[in-house]
Amino acid sequence: MRPSASISRRPVLLPAALACCWTLWVVAGAVAWMIKAPDKLPYIIRYSALDGLLGLLVCGLLFFVYDRLSRRLGLGGFVALVAPLCFTAALGWHAASMAALWWLGWNDKLWLSAQSLLVGGGIMDGITLALFSLLFFAVDHWLQLREEREKAREATALAHQAQLQMLRYQLNPHFLFNALNSIRAMILRDPERARQIVTELSEFLRYSLNGRGPDSTVGEEMQAIENYLAIQRIRFEEKLAVTVRVDPQLGAFVLPGFLVHPLVENAVKYGMETSEPPLRLAIEIAADGPGLRIRVSNTGRLVPAAAGDARNGTGTGLRNVAQRLALAFPGRHAFALAERDGWVHAEITLRPAAAEGAP
């Protein structure tokens, strides 16, 4: 394991967890000693506090050395140094503790024999430091895995956002192509109506290009659709009858921008080809439990994508809708297209994530 960041930049959880475990270990050792020698209670408390504090400082310095070496050495070289480092640090810890006890007058002489230093210090205290080193590596590794998972989720979310934005931009030339064809057809026949279409188109494109990002609200989406329908009403006049029913409480519900527009555009385009005039178009957005249901219906027949003219982008809008739903609402959406009783119905059902709650 090679830590990716210095200890000073790691979450507070790592040093806090180690300090808590060290404190519990010191207290447990002191309690066990008190049970065996209750007559030495004052000395045990003083010794445990001093020895535990010095040990915590030595342990912290040892972890700092681990952090520096792990970024310079390979895994094999680093692991080979752990045991010698623990032994050396334990010698220093034991020597500092004995010297401090003697200097403070809590011991009558300096207890630093070779046997005490090597066995009590290097081996026993070294084992303690080795166990806490394992704890350090385990906690640090867990924190790094959590950080990597968070980065992976963030990268996935950014990739989805970029893909959603790309799909949204794909709609602009698709719609613009159809709108410009309508304007071209009107210029010579009815210049005034052509100018009105240009005005409504500018309003529509202002919403499209205002930099809101990949998401919008139901209210913003319906405003863009109203601009689009204004163009179509000018073009078709009495040949188009539109009914819109939107639950006002759903105005702030967030959904991918231009999600409903392709359904409305398809309904107008293919409804005009397959329906007796006037074309009746119904747009309904209603609550469906904690989510919502979007339904765009038109009189006429369902036109299979294979039967359309590829030059006019047949199927582009619906494929776009399906892809964006899969990205924005994975496993939490349904999209159906069906023909019933002389009507074609395109219906989307969205469910928010559990943490989002009701709209």
C-alpha positions as a Python dict, from the first residue, in 0.01 Angstrom:
ca = {
    (1, 'M'): (0, 0, 0),
    (2, 'R'): (122, 347, -90),
    (3, 'P'): (-70, 636, 58),
    (4, 'S'): (-169, 892, -202),
    (5, 'A'): (-167, 1195, 30),
    (6, 'S'): (35, 1310, 330),
    (7, 'I'): (-101, 1256, 679),
    (8, 'S'): (-166, 1627, 725),
    (9, 'R'): (-414, 1619, 433),
    (10, 'R'): (-596, 1304, 538),
    (11, 'P'): (-939, 1318, 700),
    (12, 'V'): (-951, 1376, 1074),
    (13, 'L'): (-1088, 1024, 1110),
    (14, 'L'): (-746, 858, 1076),
    (15, 'P'): (-555, 1032, 1361),
    (16, 'A'): (-870, 1042, 1572),
    (17, 'A'): (-924, 666, 1536),
    (18, 'L'): (-561, 593, 1621),
    (19, 'A'): (-563, 827, 1923),
    (20, 'C'): (-883, 668, 2056),
    (21, 'C'): (-746, 315, 2015),
    (22, 'W'): (-418, 415, 2180),
    (23, 'T'): (-604, 568, 2475),
    (24, 'L'): (-814, 253, 2519),
    (25, 'W'): (-500, 39, 2508),
    (26, 'V'): (-327, 254, 2775),
    (27, 'V'): (-635, 250, 3001),
    (28, 'A'): (-677, -126, 2960),
    (29, 'G'): (-313, -184, 3054),
    (30, 'A'): (-341, 45, 3356),
    (31, 'V'): (-658, -129, 3480),
    (32, 'A'): (-497, -472, 3445),
    (33, 'W'): (-195, -348, 3643),
    (34, 'M'): (-418, -195, 3913),
    (35, 'I'): (-594, -528, 3963),
    (36, 'K'): (-262, -700, 4023),
    (37, 'A'): (-111, -425, 4240),
    (38, 'P'): (-386, -207, 4391),
    (39, 'D'): (-142, -66, 4648),
    (40, 'K'): (53, 112, 4368),
    (41, 'L'): (-244, 303, 4231),
    (42, 'P'): (-85, 655, 4230),
    (43, 'Y'): (232, 531, 4063),
    (44, 'I'): (36, 329, 3804),
    (45, 'I'): (-168, 634, 3708),
    (46, 'R'): (139, 857, 3674),
    (47, 'Y'): (338, 595, 3486),
    (48, 'S'): (54, 505, 3248),
    (49, 'A'): (-20, 869, 3168),
    (50, 'L'): (344, 958, 3102),
    (51, 'D'): (434, 637, 2918),
    (52, 'G'): (113, 648, 2714),
    (53, 'L'): (167, 1010, 2609),
    (54, 'L'): (527, 948, 2506),
    (55, 'G'): (420, 634, 2321),
    (56, 'L'): (151, 826, 2133),
    (57, 'L'): (408, 1088, 2027),
    (58, 'V'): (650, 818, 1912),
    (59, 'C'): (368, 640, 1727),
    (60, 'G'): (270, 963, 1553),
    (61, 'L'): (628, 1026, 1443),
    (62, 'L'): (651, 667, 1322),
    (63, 'F'): (338, 712, 1109),
    (64, 'F'): (484, 1033, 969),
    (65, 'V'): (794, 839, 865),
    (66, 'Y'): (571, 571, 708),
    (67, 'D'): (399, 837, 504),
    (68, 'R'): (724, 986, 375),
    (69, 'L'): (890, 653, 296),
    (70, 'S'): (585, 500, 133),
    (71, 'R'): (591, 771, -134),
    (72, 'R'): (960, 709, -213),
    (73, 'L'): (1003, 331, -184),
    (74, 'G'): (832, 45, -358),
    (75, 'L'): (593, -179, -169),
    (76, 'G'): (854, -449, -105),
    (77, 'G'): (1117, -209, 27),
    (78, 'F'): (866, -28, 242),
    (79, 'V'): (731, -347, 406),
    (80, 'A'): (1087, -463, 481),
    (81, 'L'): (1149, -144, 679),
    (82, 'V'): (840, -168, 903),
    (83, 'A'): (986, -417, 1155),
    (84, 'P'): (1321, -234, 1196),
    (85, 'L'): (1140, 98, 1229),
    (86, 'C'): (908, -39, 1499),
    (87, 'F'): (1203, -190, 1690),
    (88, 'T'): (1405, 133, 1672),
    (89, 'A'): (1110, 352, 1767),
    (90, 'A'): (1029, 122, 2060),
    (91, 'L'): (1385, 154, 2191),
    (92, 'G'): (1357, 532, 2186),
    (93, 'W'): (1012, 522, 2346),
    (94, 'H'): (1129, 297, 2632),
    (95, 'A'): (1445, 499, 2692),
    (96, 'A'): (1255, 832, 2694),
    (97, 'S'): (992, 692, 2931),
    (98, 'M'): (1247, 556, 3181),
    (99, 'A'): (1451, 878, 3167),
    (100, 'A'): (1142, 1095, 3222),
    (101, 'L'): (1026, 885, 3521),
    (102, 'W'): (1370, 915, 3681),
    (103, 'W'): (1402, 1288, 3606),
    (104, 'L'): (1058, 1359, 3758),
    (105, 'G'): (1151, 1161, 4068),
    (106, 'W'): (889, 892, 4017),
    (107, 'N'): (1163, 628, 3997),
    (108, 'D'): (1448, 625, 4245),
    (109, 'K'): (1704, 541, 3975),
    (110, 'L'): (1735, 518, 3600),
    (111, 'W'): (1611, 172, 3497),
    (112, 'L'): (1790, 132, 3163),
    (113, 'S'): (1969, -204, 3165),
    (114, 'A'): (2048, -374, 2835),
    (115, 'Q'): (1791, -645, 2905),
    (116, 'S'): (1521, -393, 2994),
    (117, 'L'): (1596, -183, 2689),
    (118, 'L'): (1598, -474, 2443),
    (119, 'V'): (1322, -694, 2585),
    (120, 'G'): (1088, -445, 2751),
    (121, 'G'): (1156, -177, 2492),
    (122, 'G'): (1261, -315, 2154),
    (123, 'I'): (1057, -637, 2164),
    (124, 'M'): (750, -572, 2384),
    (125, 'D'): (698, -208, 2292),
    (126, 'G'): (800, -292, 1934),
    (127, 'I'): (516, -545, 1913),
    (128, 'T'): (278, -276, 2038),
    (129, 'L'): (393, -33, 1770),
    (130, 'A'): (370, -306, 1506),
    (131, 'L'): (8, -378, 1602),
    (132, 'F'): (-79, -9, 1582),
    (133, 'S'): (104, 11, 1250),
    (134, 'L'): (-129, -259, 1119),
    (135, 'L'): (-422, -54, 1246),
    (136, 'F'): (-281, 255, 1075),
    (137, 'F'): (-247, 73, 743),
    (138, 'A'): (-595, -80, 770),
    (139, 'V'): (-771, 251, 847),
    (140, 'D'): (-567, 441, 590),
    (141, 'H'): (-640, 179, 324),
    (142, 'W'): (-1013, 194, 403),
    (143, 'L'): (-1009, 574, 375),
    (144, 'Q'): (-830, 556, 42),
    (145, 'L'): (-1078, 302, -92),
    (146, 'R'): (-1365, 525, 15),
    (147, 'E'): (-1203, 826, -152),
    (148, 'E'): (-1145, 628, -470),
    (149, 'R'): (-1508, 515, -474),
    (150, 'E'): (-1621, 876, -430),
    (151, 'K'): (-1393, 987, -712),
    (152, 'A'): (-1523, 705, -932),
    (153, 'R'): (-1883, 808, -861),
    (154, 'E'): (-1796, 1171, -933),
    (155, 'A'): (-1624, 1075, -1258),
    (156, 'T'): (-1924, 866, -1361),
    (157, 'A'): (-2161, 1150, -1279),
    (158, 'L'): (-1949, 1396, -1480),
    (159, 'A'): (-1938, 1154, -1772),
    (160, 'H'): (-2317, 1116, -1759),
    (161, 'Q'): (-2357, 1492, -1739),
    (162, 'A'): (-2132, 1541, -2042),
    (163, 'Q'): (-2324, 1275, -2233),
    (164, 'L'): (-2656, 1433, -2140),
    (165, 'Q'): (-2528, 1771, -2256),
    (166, 'M'): (-2412, 1620, -2583),
    (167, 'L'): (-2751, 1460, -2640),
    (168, 'R'): (-2923, 1788, -2562),
    (169, 'Y'): (-2712, 1974, -2813),
    (170, 'Q'): (-2798, 1704, -3065),
    (171, 'L'): (-3160, 1818, -3051),
    (172, 'N'): (-3089, 2178, -3146),
    (173, 'P'): (-2988, 2115, -3511),
    (174, 'H'): (-3260, 1846, -3534),
    (175, 'F'): (-3532, 2097, -3438),
    (176, 'L'): (-3371, 2387, -3621),
    (177, 'F'): (-3369, 2190, -3945),
    (178, 'N'): (-3747, 2137, -3927),
    (179, 'A'): (-3816, 2498, -3818),
    (180, 'L'): (-3611, 2647, -4102),
    (181, 'N'): (-3795, 2429, -4351),
    (182, 'S'): (-4124, 2573, -4220),
    (183, 'I'): (-3993, 2931, -4250),
    (184, 'R'): (-3870, 2868, -4602),
    (185, 'A'): (-4213, 2739, -4703),
    (186, 'M'): (-4378, 3054, -4561),
    (187, 'I'): (-4145, 3328, -4691),
    (188, 'L'): (-4302, 3368, -5036),
    (189, 'R'): (-4653, 3252, -4950),
    (190, 'D'): (-4706, 3454, -4631),
    (191, 'P'): (-4411, 3680, -4532),
    (192, 'E'): (-4590, 3814, -4221),
    (193, 'R'): (-4641, 3467, -4078),
    (194, 'A'): (-4282, 3380, -4165),
    (195, 'R'): (-4163, 3680, -3959),
    (196, 'Q'): (-4378, 3565, -3665),
    (197, 'I'): (-4225, 3218, -3685),
    (198, 'V'): (-3876, 3372, -3677),
    (199, 'T'): (-3972, 3569, -3363),
    (200, 'E'): (-4102, 3258, -3186),
    (201, 'L'): (-3798, 3061, -3299),
    (202, 'S'): (-3567, 3322, -3147),
    (203, 'E'): (-3750, 3288, -2813),
    (204, 'F'): (-3717, 2912, -2830),
    (205, 'L'): (-3346, 2925, -2908),
    (206, 'R'): (-3288, 3174, -2627),
    (207, 'Y'): (-3405, 2905, -2383),
    (208, 'S'): (-3196, 2644, -2560),
    (209, 'L'): (-2873, 2847, -2548),
    (210, 'N'): (-2900, 3024, -2214),
    (211, 'G'): (-2640, 2798, -2046),
    (212, 'R'): (-2864, 2636, -1785),
    (213, 'G'): (-2676, 2310, -1821),
    (214, 'P'): (-2821, 1966, -1892),
    (215, 'D'): (-3116, 1999, -1652),
    (216, 'S'): (-3424, 2217, -1641),
    (217, 'T'): (-3758, 2218, -1459),
    (218, 'V'): (-4103, 2120, -1576),
    (219, 'G'): (-4198, 2489, -1581),
    (220, 'E'): (-3900, 2585, -1800),
    (221, 'E'): (-3958, 2289, -2030),
    (222, 'M'): (-4323, 2380, -2081),
    (223, 'Q'): (-4231, 2741, -2159),
    (224, 'A'): (-4002, 2619, -2438),
    (225, 'I'): (-4278, 2391, -2565),
    (226, 'E'): (-4522, 2683, -2568),
    (227, 'N'): (-4277, 2874, -2789),
    (228, 'Y'): (-4251, 2575, -3019),
    (229, 'L'): (-4629, 2534, -3035),
    (230, 'A'): (-4666, 2904, -3111),
    (231, 'I'): (-4460, 2843, -3425),
    (232, 'Q'): (-4677, 2548, -3521),
    (233, 'R'): (-5004, 2738, -3455),
    (234, 'I'): (-4888, 3014, -3689),
    (235, 'R'): (-4798, 2754, -3949),
    (236, 'F'): (-5105, 2531, -3931),
    (237, 'E'): (-5370, 2768, -3786),
    (238, 'E'): (-5704, 2583, -3745),
    (239, 'K'): (-5547, 2252, -3850),
    (240, 'L'): (-5389, 2217, -3503),
    (241, 'A'): (-5578, 2196, -3172),
    (242, 'V'): (-5367, 2171, -2857),
    (243, 'T'): (-5470, 2087, -2501),
    (244, 'V'): (-5218, 2128, -2218),
    (245, 'R'): (-5273, 2004, -1862),
    (246, 'V'): (-4982, 2045, -1620),
    (247, 'D'): (-5006, 2005, -1245),
    (248, 'P'): (-4884, 2345, -1111),
    (249, 'Q'): (-4723, 2173, -812),
    (250, 'L'): (-4479, 2000, -1048),
    (251, 'G'): (-4333, 2320, -1191),
    (252, 'A'): (-4007, 2282, -996),
    (253, 'F'): (-3956, 1911, -1071),
    (254, 'V'): (-3607, 1873, -1223),
    (255, 'L'): (-3569, 1672, -1541),
    (256, 'P'): (-3325, 1668, -1835),
    (257, 'G'): (-3371, 1973, -2055),
    (258, 'F'): (-3565, 1919, -2380),
    (259, 'L'): (-3691, 1580, -2265),
    (260, 'V'): (-4057, 1647, -2356),
    (261, 'H'): (-3994, 1856, -2667),
    (262, 'P'): (-3902, 1565, -2902),
    (263, 'L'): (-4229, 1391, -2811),
    (264, 'V'): (-4429, 1704, -2896),
    (265, 'E'): (-4233, 1757, -3217),
    (266, 'N'): (-4292, 1397, -3328),
    (267, 'A'): (-4661, 1425, -3240),
    (268, 'V'): (-4700, 1734, -3462),
    (269, 'K'): (-4485, 1608, -3747),
    (270, 'Y'): (-4628, 1258, -3783),
    (271, 'G'): (-4974, 1349, -3660),
    (272, 'M'): (-5009, 1592, -3949),
    (273, 'E'): (-4917, 1312, -4189),
    (274, 'T'): (-5150, 1045, -4048),
    (275, 'S'): (-5443, 1231, -3886),
    (276, 'E'): (-5755, 1383, -4036),
    (277, 'P'): (-5756, 1760, -3973),
    (278, 'P'): (-5762, 1911, -3728),
    (279, 'L'): (-5475, 1737, -3555),
    (280, 'R'): (-5557, 1710, -3188),
    (281, 'L'): (-5258, 1721, -2956),
    (282, 'A'): (-5279, 1664, -2579),
    (283, 'I'): (-4993, 1722, -2334),
    (284, 'E'): (-5041, 1607, -1975),
    (285, 'I'): (-4793, 1618, -1685),
    (286, 'A'): (-4930, 1483, -1358),
    (287, 'A'): (-4802, 1347, -1028),
    (288, 'D'): (-4750, 974, -1007),
    (289, 'G'): (-4674, 896, -642),
    (290, 'P'): (-4343, 1063, -554),
    (291, 'G'): (-4261, 1100, -925),
    (292, 'L'): (-4450, 1220, -1228),
    (293, 'R'): (-4607, 1098, -1549),
    (294, 'I'): (-4563, 1275, -1882),
    (295, 'R'): (-4801, 1187, -2164),
    (296, 'V'): (-4802, 1336, -2514),
    (297, 'S'): (-5091, 1214, -2729),
    (298, 'N'): (-5198, 1293, -3084),
    (299, 'T'): (-5460, 1173, -3326),
    (300, 'G'): (-5328, 963, -3611),
    (301, 'R'): (-5127, 647, -3649),
    (302, 'L'): (-4796, 525, -3516),
    (303, 'V'): (-4529, 551, -3785),
    (304, 'P'): (-4256, 284, -3757),
    (305, 'A'): (-3905, 430, -3764),
    (306, 'A'): (-3802, 198, -4049),
    (307, 'A'): (-4076, 346, -4266),
    (308, 'G'): (-3957, 705, -4224),
    (309, 'D'): (-3718, 912, -4426),
    (310, 'A'): (-3374, 895, -4267),
    (311, 'R'): (-3289, 1233, -4415),
    (312, 'N'): (-3556, 1392, -4195),
    (313, 'G'): (-3407, 1239, -3882),
    (314, 'T'): (-3686, 988, -3819),
    (315, 'G'): (-3630, 824, -3480),
    (316, 'T'): (-3360, 1067, -3370),
    (317, 'G'): (-3582, 1237, -3111),
    (318, 'L'): (-3713, 914, -2960),
    (319, 'R'): (-3369, 754, -2943),
    (320, 'N'): (-3242, 1069, -2777),
    (321, 'V'): (-3521, 1058, -2519),
    (322, 'A'): (-3453, 690, -2440),
    (323, 'Q'): (-3078, 748, -2399),
    (324, 'R'): (-3121, 1051, -2177),
    (325, 'L'): (-3373, 872, -1957),
    (326, 'A'): (-3131, 581, -1914),
    (327, 'L'): (-2858, 822, -1806),
    (328, 'A'): (-3059, 1055, -1583),
    (329, 'F'): (-3301, 802, -1428),
    (330, 'P'): (-3129, 461, -1440),
    (331, 'G'): (-3376, 196, -1330),
    (332, 'R'): (-3625, 465, -1228),
    (333, 'H'): (-3813, 536, -1548),
    (334, 'A'): (-4048, 385, -1802),
    (335, 'F'): (-4096, 497, -2163),
    (336, 'A'): (-4372, 359, -2381),
    (337, 'L'): (-4508, 442, -2727),
    (338, 'A'): (-4843, 293, -2829),
    (339, 'E'): (-5140, 341, -3061),
    (340, 'R'): (-5493, 303, -2922),
    (341, 'D'): (-5835, 402, -3063),
    (342, 'G'): (-5701, 640, -3324),
    (343, 'W'): (-5453, 808, -3086),
    (344, 'V'): (-5077, 771, -3051),
    (345, 'H'): (-4958, 795, -2691),
    (346, 'A'): (-4599, 859, -2580),
    (347, 'E'): (-4572, 821, -2204),
    (348, 'I'): (-4281, 870, -1965),
    (349, 'T'): (-4295, 777, -1597),
    (350, 'L'): (-4019, 909, -1371),
    (351, 'R'): (-3938, 811, -1013),
    (352, 'P'): (-3697, 1023, -807),
    (353, 'A'): (-3413, 863, -615),
    (354, 'A'): (-3500, 759, -260),
    (355, 'A'): (-3303, 1053, -114),
    (356, 'E'): (-3483, 1309, -331),
    (357, 'G'): (-3829, 1255, -189),
    (358, 'A'): (-4142, 1390, -341),
    (359, 'P'): (-4135, 1663, -603),
}
